Amino acid sequence: MKACLLALVLVTEAWAGTPSDTRQQQLIHLLKHDCGSCHGLTLQGGLGPALLAEAIADKADAFLLTTILNGRKGTAMPPWRDFISPAEAQWLVSYLRHHQN
Ligand code: HEC
């Protein structure tokens, strides 16, 4: 029952605009540990390109959003839509826009 409620809360949060503080912490953790495994722990680039504010400055939100949600066919960039909602991906893009080393 508790697990059920928790799942419901998580699903509701995932689709309700700005992610909650808890979810934001989870997304930052994901960014460091999962995205970081290809994009570098400090997002300075690795197998994948750098995701620092400067590096993505001239790329449109929609372009980055689509890349995160759908991945890029023929490259190592995997789709994340099963784990991240569109609102959360948008939040991540805004986060990246302000993220410098
Ligand atoms: C298995 C490796 C891998 C993982 C994990 C990964 N990426 Fe990527 N990502 C890539 C590669 C490789 C590219 C470049 C694809 C290309 O050549 O066009 C890329 C491209 C991108 C781009 C487009 C950057 C640009 O300058 O066009 C964004 C944004 C991005 N990734 C975000 C993320 C986020 C956010 C995560 C975690 C939720 C993530 N990636 C996890 C490999 C990865």
Coordinates of N, CA, C and O and ligand atoms in Angstrom, one line a residue:
M1 N 0.8 -1.2 0.0 CA 0.0 0.0 0.0 C 0.9 1.3 0.0 O 0.7 2.2 -0.8
K2 N 1.8 1.3 0.9 CA 2.8 2.4 1.0 C 3.5 2.6 -0.3 O 3.6 3.7 -0.9
A3 N 4.0 1.4 -0.9 CA 4.8 1.5 -2.1 C 3.9 2.0 -3.3 O 4.3 2.8 -4.1
C4 N 2.6 1.6 -3.2 CA 1.6 2.1 -4.2 C 1.5 3.6 -4.2 O 1.5 4.2 -5.2
L5 N 1.3 4.1 -3.0 CA 1.2 5.5 -2.8 C 2.4 6.3 -3.3 O 2.3 7.3 -4.0
L6 N 3.6 5.7 -2.9 CA 4.8 6.3 -3.3 C 4.9 6.4 -4.8 O 5.3 7.4 -5.4
A7 N 4.6 5.3 -5.5 CA 4.7 5.2 -6.9 C 3.7 6.3 -7.5 O 4.1 7.0 -8.5
L8 N 2.6 6.4 -7.0 CA 1.6 7.4 -7.5 C 2.2 8.8 -7.3 O 2.1 9.6 -8.3
V9 N 2.7 9.1 -6.2 CA 3.3 10.4 -5.9 C 4.4 10.6 -7.0 O 4.5 11.7 -7.6
L10 N 5.3 9.6 -7.2 CA 6.4 9.8 -8.1 C 5.9 10.1 -9.5 O 6.4 10.9 -10.2
V11 N 4.9 9.3 -10.0 CA 4.3 9.5 -11.3 C 3.7 10.9 -11.4 O 3.9 11.6 -12.4
T12 N 3.0 11.3 -10.4 CA 2.3 12.6 -10.5 C 3.3 13.7 -10.6 O 3.2 14.6 -11.4
E13 N 4.4 13.6 -9.7 CA 5.4 14.6 -9.8 C 6.1 14.7 -11.1 O 6.4 15.8 -11.6
A14 N 6.3 13.5 -11.7 CA 7.0 13.5 -13.0 C 6.3 14.2 -14.1 O 6.9 14.7 -15.0
W15 N 5.0 14.3 -14.0 CA 4.2 15.0 -15.1 C 3.7 16.4 -14.7 O 3.1 17.0 -15.5
A16 N 4.0 16.8 -13.5 CA 3.4 18.1 -13.0 C 4.4 19.2 -13.1 O 4.9 19.7 -12.1
G17 N 4.8 19.7 -14.3 CA 5.6 20.9 -14.4 C 6.9 20.8 -13.7 O 7.6 19.8 -13.9
T18 N 7.3 21.8 -13.0 CA 8.6 21.8 -12.3 C 8.7 20.7 -11.4 O 7.9 20.5 -10.5
P19 N 9.8 19.9 -11.5 CA 10.0 18.8 -10.6 C 10.1 19.2 -9.1 O 10.6 20.3 -8.9
S20 N 9.7 18.4 -8.2 CA 9.8 18.7 -6.8 C 11.3 18.8 -6.4 O 12.1 18.4 -7.1
D21 N 11.5 19.3 -5.2 CA 12.9 19.5 -4.7 C 13.6 18.1 -4.7 O 14.8 18.0 -5.1
T22 N 12.9 17.1 -4.2 CA 13.4 15.7 -4.1 C 13.8 15.2 -5.5 O 14.9 14.7 -5.7
R23 N 12.9 15.4 -6.4 CA 13.1 14.9 -7.8 C 14.3 15.7 -8.4 O 15.0 15.1 -9.2
Q24 N 14.4 17.0 -8.1 CA 15.5 17.8 -8.7 C 16.8 17.2 -8.2 O 17.8 17.1 -9.0
Q25 N 16.9 16.8 -6.9 CA 18.1 16.2 -6.4 C 18.4 14.9 -7.1 O 19.5 14.6 -7.5
Q26 N 17.3 14.1 -7.4 CA 17.5 12.8 -8.1 C 18.0 13.1 -9.5 O 18.9 12.4 -10.0
L27 N 17.5 14.1 -10.2 CA 17.9 14.4 -11.5 C 19.3 14.9 -11.6 O 20.1 14.5 -12.5
I28 N 19.8 15.7 -10.6 CA 21.1 16.1 -10.5 C 22.1 14.9 -10.3 O 23.1 14.8 -10.9
H29 N 21.6 14.0 -9.5 CA 22.4 12.8 -9.2 C 22.5 12.0 -10.5 O 23.6 11.5 -10.9
L30 N 21.4 11.8 -11.2 CA 21.4 11.1 -12.5 C 22.4 11.8 -13.5 O 23.1 11.1 -14.2
L31 N 22.3 13.1 -13.5 CA 23.2 13.8 -14.5 C 24.6 13.5 -14.2 O 25.4 13.3 -15.1
K32 N 25.0 13.5 -12.9 CA 26.4 13.3 -12.6 C 26.8 11.8 -12.8 O 27.8 11.6 -13.4
H33 N 26.0 10.9 -12.4 CA 26.4 9.5 -12.4 C 26.0 8.8 -13.7 O 26.8 8.0 -14.2
D34 N 24.9 9.0 -14.3 CA 24.5 8.3 -15.5 C 25.0 9.1 -16.8 O 25.7 8.6 -17.6
C35 N 24.5 10.4 -16.9 CA 25.0 11.2 -18.0 C 26.5 11.4 -17.9 O 27.2 11.3 -18.9
G36 N 27.0 11.5 -16.7 CA 28.4 11.8 -16.5 C 29.3 10.7 -17.0 O 30.4 10.9 -17.3
S37 N 28.8 9.5 -17.0 CA 29.6 8.3 -17.5 C 30.0 8.5 -18.9 O 31.1 8.0 -19.4
C38 N 29.2 9.3 -19.7 CA 29.6 9.5 -21.1 C 30.0 11.0 -21.3 O 30.9 11.3 -22.1
H39 N 29.4 11.9 -20.6 CA 29.6 13.3 -20.8 C 30.6 13.9 -19.8 O 30.9 15.1 -19.8
G40 N 31.2 13.0 -19.0 CA 32.2 13.5 -18.0 C 31.5 13.8 -16.7 O 30.4 14.4 -16.7
L41 N 32.2 13.4 -15.6 CA 31.6 13.7 -14.3 C 31.3 15.1 -14.0 O 30.3 15.5 -13.4
T42 N 32.1 16.0 -14.6 CA 31.8 17.5 -14.5 C 31.2 18.0 -15.7 O 31.2 19.2 -16.0
L43 N 30.8 17.1 -16.6 CA 30.1 17.4 -17.9 C 31.0 18.2 -18.9 O 30.5 18.9 -19.7
Q44 N 32.2 18.0 -18.7 CA 33.2 18.7 -19.6 C 33.4 17.9 -20.9 O 34.1 18.4 -21.8
G45 N 32.7 16.8 -21.0 CA 32.8 16.0 -22.2 C 33.7 14.7 -22.0 O 34.5 14.7 -21.1
G46 N 33.4 13.7 -22.8 CA 34.1 12.5 -22.8 C 33.7 11.7 -24.0 O 34.0 12.3 -25.1
L47 N 33.1 10.6 -23.9 CA 32.6 9.9 -25.1 C 31.5 10.8 -25.8 O 31.4 10.9 -27.0
G48 N 30.7 11.5 -25.0 CA 29.7 12.5 -25.4 C 30.3 13.9 -25.3 O 31.2 14.1 -24.6
P49 N 29.7 14.8 -26.0 CA 30.2 16.2 -26.0 C 29.9 16.9 -24.6 O 29.1 16.4 -23.8
A50 N 30.7 18.0 -24.4 CA 30.5 18.7 -23.2 C 29.1 19.3 -23.1 O 28.4 19.6 -24.1
L51 N 28.5 19.3 -21.9 CA 27.1 19.8 -21.7 C 27.2 21.1 -20.8 O 26.2 21.4 -20.2
L52 N 28.3 21.7 -20.7 CA 28.4 22.9 -19.9 C 27.7 24.1 -20.7 O 27.5 24.0 -21.9
A53 N 27.2 25.1 -19.9 CA 26.4 26.2 -20.4 C 27.0 26.7 -21.7 O 26.3 26.9 -22.7
E54 N 28.3 27.0 -21.7 CA 29.0 27.5 -22.9 C 28.9 26.6 -24.1 O 28.6 27.1 -25.2
A55 N 29.0 25.3 -23.9 CA 29.0 24.4 -25.0 C 27.7 24.2 -25.7 O 27.6 23.9 -26.9
I56 N 26.6 24.5 -24.9 CA 25.3 24.3 -25.5 C 24.6 25.6 -25.8 O 23.4 25.7 -26.2
A57 N 25.3 26.7 -25.6 CA 24.7 28.1 -25.7 C 24.0 28.3 -27.0 O 22.9 28.9 -27.0
D58 N 24.6 27.8 -28.1 CA 24.0 28.1 -29.4 C 23.0 27.0 -29.9 O 22.7 26.9 -31.1
K59 N 22.6 26.1 -29.0 CA 21.7 25.0 -29.4 C 20.3 25.2 -28.8 O 20.2 25.6 -27.6
A60 N 19.3 25.0 -29.6 CA 17.9 25.3 -29.1 C 17.5 24.3 -28.1 O 17.9 23.2 -28.1
D61 N 16.6 24.8 -27.2 CA 16.0 24.0 -26.2 C 15.4 22.7 -26.8 O 15.6 21.6 -26.3
A62 N 14.6 22.9 -27.9 CA 13.9 21.8 -28.5 C 14.8 20.7 -29.0 O 14.6 19.5 -28.9
F63 N 15.9 21.2 -29.5 CA 16.9 20.3 -30.1 C 17.6 19.4 -28.9 O 17.7 18.2 -29.1
L64 N 17.9 20.1 -27.8 CA 18.5 19.4 -26.7 C 17.5 18.4 -26.0 O 17.8 17.3 -25.7
L65 N 16.3 18.9 -25.9 CA 15.2 18.2 -25.3 C 14.9 16.9 -26.1 O 14.8 15.8 -25.5
T66 N 14.8 17.0 -27.4 CA 14.6 15.8 -28.2 C 15.8 14.8 -28.1 O 15.5 13.6 -28.0
T67 N 17.0 15.4 -28.0 CA 18.1 14.5 -27.9 C 18.1 13.7 -26.6 O 18.3 12.5 -26.6
I68 N 17.7 14.4 -25.5 CA 17.6 13.7 -24.2 C 16.5 12.7 -24.2 O 16.7 11.5 -23.8
L69 N 15.4 13.0 -24.7 CA 14.2 12.1 -24.6 C 14.3 11.0 -25.6 O 14.0 9.8 -25.2
N70 N 14.8 11.2 -26.8 CA 14.8 10.2 -27.8 C 16.2 9.6 -28.1 O 16.3 8.7 -28.9
G71 N 17.2 10.2 -27.6 CA 18.6 9.8 -27.9 C 18.9 10.1 -29.4 O 18.1 10.9 -30.0
R72 N 20.0 9.7 -29.8 CA 20.4 9.9 -31.2 C 20.7 8.6 -31.9 O 21.7 8.0 -31.5
K73 N 19.9 8.3 -32.8 CA 20.2 7.0 -33.6 C 21.6 7.0 -34.2 O 22.0 8.0 -34.7
G74 N 22.2 5.8 -34.1 CA 23.5 5.7 -34.7 C 24.6 6.3 -33.9 O 25.8 6.3 -34.3
T75 N 24.3 6.8 -32.7 CA 25.4 7.3 -31.8 C 25.2 6.6 -30.4 O 24.2 5.9 -30.2
A76 N 26.1 6.8 -29.5 CA 26.0 6.2 -28.2 C 24.9 6.9 -27.3 O 24.6 6.3 -26.2
M77 N 24.4 8.0 -27.7 CA 23.4 8.7 -26.9 C 22.1 7.9 -26.8 O 21.4 7.8 -27.8
P78 N 21.8 7.4 -25.6 CA 20.5 6.6 -25.5 C 19.3 7.5 -25.2 O 19.4 8.6 -24.8
P79 N 18.1 6.9 -25.5 CA 16.9 7.7 -25.2 C 16.6 7.6 -23.6 O 16.8 6.5 -23.0
W80 N 16.1 8.6 -23.0 CA 15.8 8.7 -21.6 C 14.3 8.8 -21.3 O 14.0 9.0 -20.1
R81 N 13.5 8.7 -22.3 CA 12.1 9.0 -22.0 C 11.4 8.1 -21.1 O 10.4 8.4 -20.5
D82 N 11.9 6.9 -20.9 CA 11.4 5.9 -20.0 C 11.7 6.3 -18.5 O 11.1 5.8 -17.6
F83 N 12.7 7.2 -18.4 CA 13.1 7.5 -17.0 C 12.8 9.0 -16.6 O 12.8 9.3 -15.5
I84 N 12.7 9.8 -17.7 CA 12.6 11.3 -17.4 C 11.4 11.7 -18.3 O 11.3 11.4 -19.4
S85 N 10.5 12.5 -17.6 CA 9.4 13.1 -18.3 C 9.8 14.3 -19.2 O 10.9 14.8 -18.9
P86 N 9.0 14.7 -20.1 CA 9.4 15.9 -20.9 C 9.6 17.1 -20.0 O 10.6 17.9 -20.2
A87 N 8.8 17.3 -19.0 CA 9.0 18.5 -18.0 C 10.3 18.4 -17.3 O 11.0 19.4 -17.1
E88 N 10.7 17.1 -17.0 CA 12.0 16.9 -16.3 C 13.1 17.2 -17.2 O 14.2 17.7 -16.8
A89 N 13.0 16.7 -18.4 CA 14.1 17.0 -19.4 C 14.2 18.5 -19.6 O 15.4 19.0 -19.7
Q90 N 13.1 19.2 -19.7 CA 13.2 20.7 -19.8 C 13.9 21.3 -18.7 O 14.7 22.2 -18.8
W91 N 13.6 20.8 -17.5 CA 14.2 21.3 -16.3 C 15.7 21.0 -16.3 O 16.5 21.9 -16.0
L92 N 16.1 19.8 -16.8 CA 17.5 19.5 -17.0 C 18.2 20.5 -17.9 O 19.3 20.9 -17.7
V93 N 17.6 20.8 -19.0 CA 18.2 21.7 -20.0 C 18.4 23.0 -19.4 O 19.4 23.6 -19.5
S94 N 17.4 23.5 -18.6 CA 17.5 24.8 -17.9 C 18.7 24.8 -16.9 O 19.5 25.7 -16.8
Y95 N 18.8 23.6 -16.3 CA 19.9 23.4 -15.3 C 21.2 23.5 -16.0 O 22.1 24.2 -15.6
L96 N 21.3 22.8 -17.1 CA 22.6 22.8 -17.9 C 22.9 24.2 -18.4 O 24.1 24.6 -18.4
R97 N 21.9 25.0 -18.7 CA 22.2 26.3 -19.3 C 22.9 27.2 -18.2 O 23.5 28.2 -18.5
H98 N 22.7 26.8 -16.9 CA 23.3 27.6 -15.9 C 24.5 26.9 -15.2 O 25.0 27.4 -14.2
H99 N 24.9 25.8 -15.8 CA 25.9 25.0 -15.2 C 27.3 25.2 -15.8 O 27.5 24.9 -16.9
Q100 N 28.2 25.8 -14.9 CA 29.5 26.0 -15.4 C 30.5 25.3 -14.4 O 30.1 25.0 -13.3
N101 N 31.7 25.1 -14.9 CA 32.6 24.5 -14.0 C 33.4 25.5 -13.2 O 33.6 26.6 -13.7
Ligands
HEC1 C1 26.3 5.9 -23.3 C2 26.8 7.3 -23.4 C3 25.8 8.4 -23.1 C4 25.0 8.6 -22.0 C5 24.9 7.7 -20.8 C6 24.4 9.9 -22.2 N1 24.8 10.5 -23.3 FE1 24.2 12.3 -24.1 N2 25.3 12.0 -25.7 C7 26.1 10.9 -26.0 C8 26.8 11.1 -27.3 C9 27.8 10.1 -27.9 C10 26.2 12.3 -27.8 C11 26.6 12.9 -29.2 C12 25.7 12.3 -30.2 C13 26.1 12.8 -31.6 O1 27.2 12.4 -32.0 O2 25.3 13.5 -32.2 C14 25.3 12.8 -26.8 C15 24.6 14.0 -27.0 C16 23.9 14.6 -26.0 C17 23.2 15.9 -26.1 C18 23.3 16.8 -27.3 C19 24.5 17.7 -27.1 C20 24.8 18.6 -28.2 O3 25.8 19.4 -28.1 O4 24.2 18.4 -29.3 C21 22.6 16.2 -24.9 C22 21.9 17.4 -24.5 C23 22.8 15.0 -24.1 N3 23.6 14.1 -24.8 C24 22.3 14.9 -22.8 C25 22.5 13.8 -22.0 C26 21.8 13.6 -20.7 C27 21.0 14.7 -20.0 C28 22.1 12.3 -20.3 C29 21.7 11.7 -19.0 C30 20.2 11.7 -18.7 C31 23.0 11.7 -21.3 N4 23.1 12.6 -22.4 C32 23.5 10.5 -21.2 C33 26.3 9.8 -25.1 C34 25.7 9.6 -23.9

